[in-house]
């Protein structure tokens, strides 16, 4: 296994449907601007309640991505 260096960014994904959709949305969005995504860690779960019902799930995730070594 080679040595890697990672950076971590934190995002909050939201979904009206589920926690899973909120996580997947955050990872999908990160993948549009970051390369070499390797892992995620869910750090917080919360939601928005309206009229006694869950309206939105909000999930904070840390996403780790490898720094390129500059060798091409």
mmCIF file of C-alpha atoms in Angstrom:
data_model
loop_
_atom_site.group_PDB
_atom_site.id
_atom_site.type_symbol
_atom_site.label_atom_id
_atom_site.label_comp_id
_atom_site.label_asym_id
_atom_site.label_seq_id
_atom_site.Cartn_x
_atom_site.Cartn_y
_atom_site.Cartn_z
ATOM 1 C CA UNK A 1 0.000 0.000 0.000
ATOM 2 C CA UNK A 2 1.381 3.393 -0.932
ATOM 3 C CA UNK A 3 1.493 6.389 1.367
ATOM 4 C CA UNK A 4 -1.297 8.882 0.772
ATOM 5 C CA UNK A 5 -2.084 12.381 1.967
ATOM 6 C CA UNK A 6 -5.716 13.314 2.429
ATOM 7 C CA UNK A 7 -7.635 16.550 2.722
ATOM 8 C CA UNK A 8 -11.057 16.661 4.354
ATOM 9 C CA UNK A 9 -13.995 18.875 3.531
ATOM 10 C CA UNK A 10 -17.267 19.048 5.438
ATOM 11 C CA UNK A 11 -20.646 19.371 3.753
ATOM 12 C CA UNK A 12 -24.277 19.224 4.851
ATOM 13 C CA UNK A 13 -26.552 17.243 2.563
ATOM 14 C CA UNK A 14 -30.310 17.628 2.769
ATOM 15 C CA UNK A 15 -33.200 15.517 1.591
ATOM 16 C CA UNK A 16 -36.952 15.434 2.026
ATOM 17 C CA UNK A 17 -36.806 11.647 1.624
ATOM 18 C CA UNK A 18 -34.094 10.076 3.808
ATOM 19 C CA UNK A 19 -30.747 10.294 5.567
ATOM 20 C CA UNK A 20 -29.300 8.023 2.876
ATOM 21 C CA UNK A 21 -30.385 10.419 0.120
ATOM 22 C CA UNK A 22 -28.893 13.356 2.044
ATOM 23 C CA UNK A 23 -25.510 11.580 2.320
ATOM 24 C CA UNK A 24 -25.529 10.513 -1.313
ATOM 25 C CA UNK A 25 -26.412 14.044 -2.427
ATOM 26 C CA UNK A 26 -23.509 15.538 -0.485
ATOM 27 C CA UNK A 27 -21.043 12.985 -1.887
ATOM 28 C CA UNK A 28 -22.401 13.439 -5.423
ATOM 29 C CA UNK A 29 -22.029 17.219 -5.154
ATOM 30 C CA UNK A 30 -18.487 16.952 -3.775
ATOM 31 C CA UNK A 31 -17.596 14.727 -6.724
ATOM 32 C CA UNK A 32 -18.453 17.530 -9.146
ATOM 33 C CA UNK A 33 -15.586 19.727 -7.912
ATOM 34 C CA UNK A 34 -13.171 17.393 -6.090
ATOM 35 C CA UNK A 35 -11.162 14.464 -7.434
ATOM 36 C CA UNK A 36 -9.992 11.287 -5.738
ATOM 37 C CA UNK A 37 -12.839 10.979 -3.219
ATOM 38 C CA UNK A 38 -12.052 8.002 -0.988
ATOM 39 C CA UNK A 39 -14.231 8.012 2.116
ATOM 40 C CA UNK A 40 -16.929 9.802 4.111
ATOM 41 C CA UNK A 41 -17.810 10.054 7.769
ATOM 42 C CA UNK A 42 -21.269 11.071 8.972
ATOM 43 C CA UNK A 43 -20.716 13.522 11.824
ATOM 44 C CA UNK A 44 -24.161 14.904 12.594
ATOM 45 C CA UNK A 45 -27.806 14.211 11.834
ATOM 46 C CA UNK A 46 -30.577 16.697 12.330
ATOM 47 C CA UNK A 47 -33.781 17.674 10.622
ATOM 48 C CA UNK A 48 -36.485 20.215 10.140
ATOM 49 C CA UNK A 49 -39.959 19.595 11.507
ATOM 50 C CA UNK A 50 -43.053 21.260 10.107
ATOM 51 C CA UNK A 51 -46.555 20.724 11.494
ATOM 52 C CA UNK A 52 -45.352 17.781 13.568
ATOM 53 C CA UNK A 53 -43.864 15.958 10.556
ATOM 54 C CA UNK A 54 -40.278 15.587 9.360
ATOM 55 C CA UNK A 55 -39.846 17.960 6.442
ATOM 56 C CA UNK A 56 -36.086 17.636 5.747
ATOM 57 C CA UNK A 57 -33.207 15.445 6.857
ATOM 58 C CA UNK A 58 -29.891 17.287 7.294
ATOM 59 C CA UNK A 59 -26.702 15.220 7.470
ATOM 60 C CA UNK A 60 -23.210 16.622 8.066
ATOM 61 C CA UNK A 61 -20.505 14.549 6.395
ATOM 62 C CA UNK A 62 -16.743 14.814 6.251
ATOM 63 C CA UNK A 63 -15.439 13.701 2.875
ATOM 64 C CA UNK A 64 -11.816 12.627 2.463
ATOM 65 C CA UNK A 65 -9.986 12.984 -0.820
ATOM 66 C CA UNK A 66 -6.434 12.075 -1.806
ATOM 67 C CA UNK A 67 -3.966 14.738 -2.844
ATOM 68 C CA UNK A 68 -2.294 13.877 -6.117
ATOM 69 C CA UNK A 69 1.432 13.236 -5.917
ATOM 70 C CA UNK A 70 2.204 15.314 -9.022
ATOM 71 C CA UNK A 71 3.596 12.322 -10.938
ATOM 72 C CA UNK A 72 2.018 12.000 -14.370
#
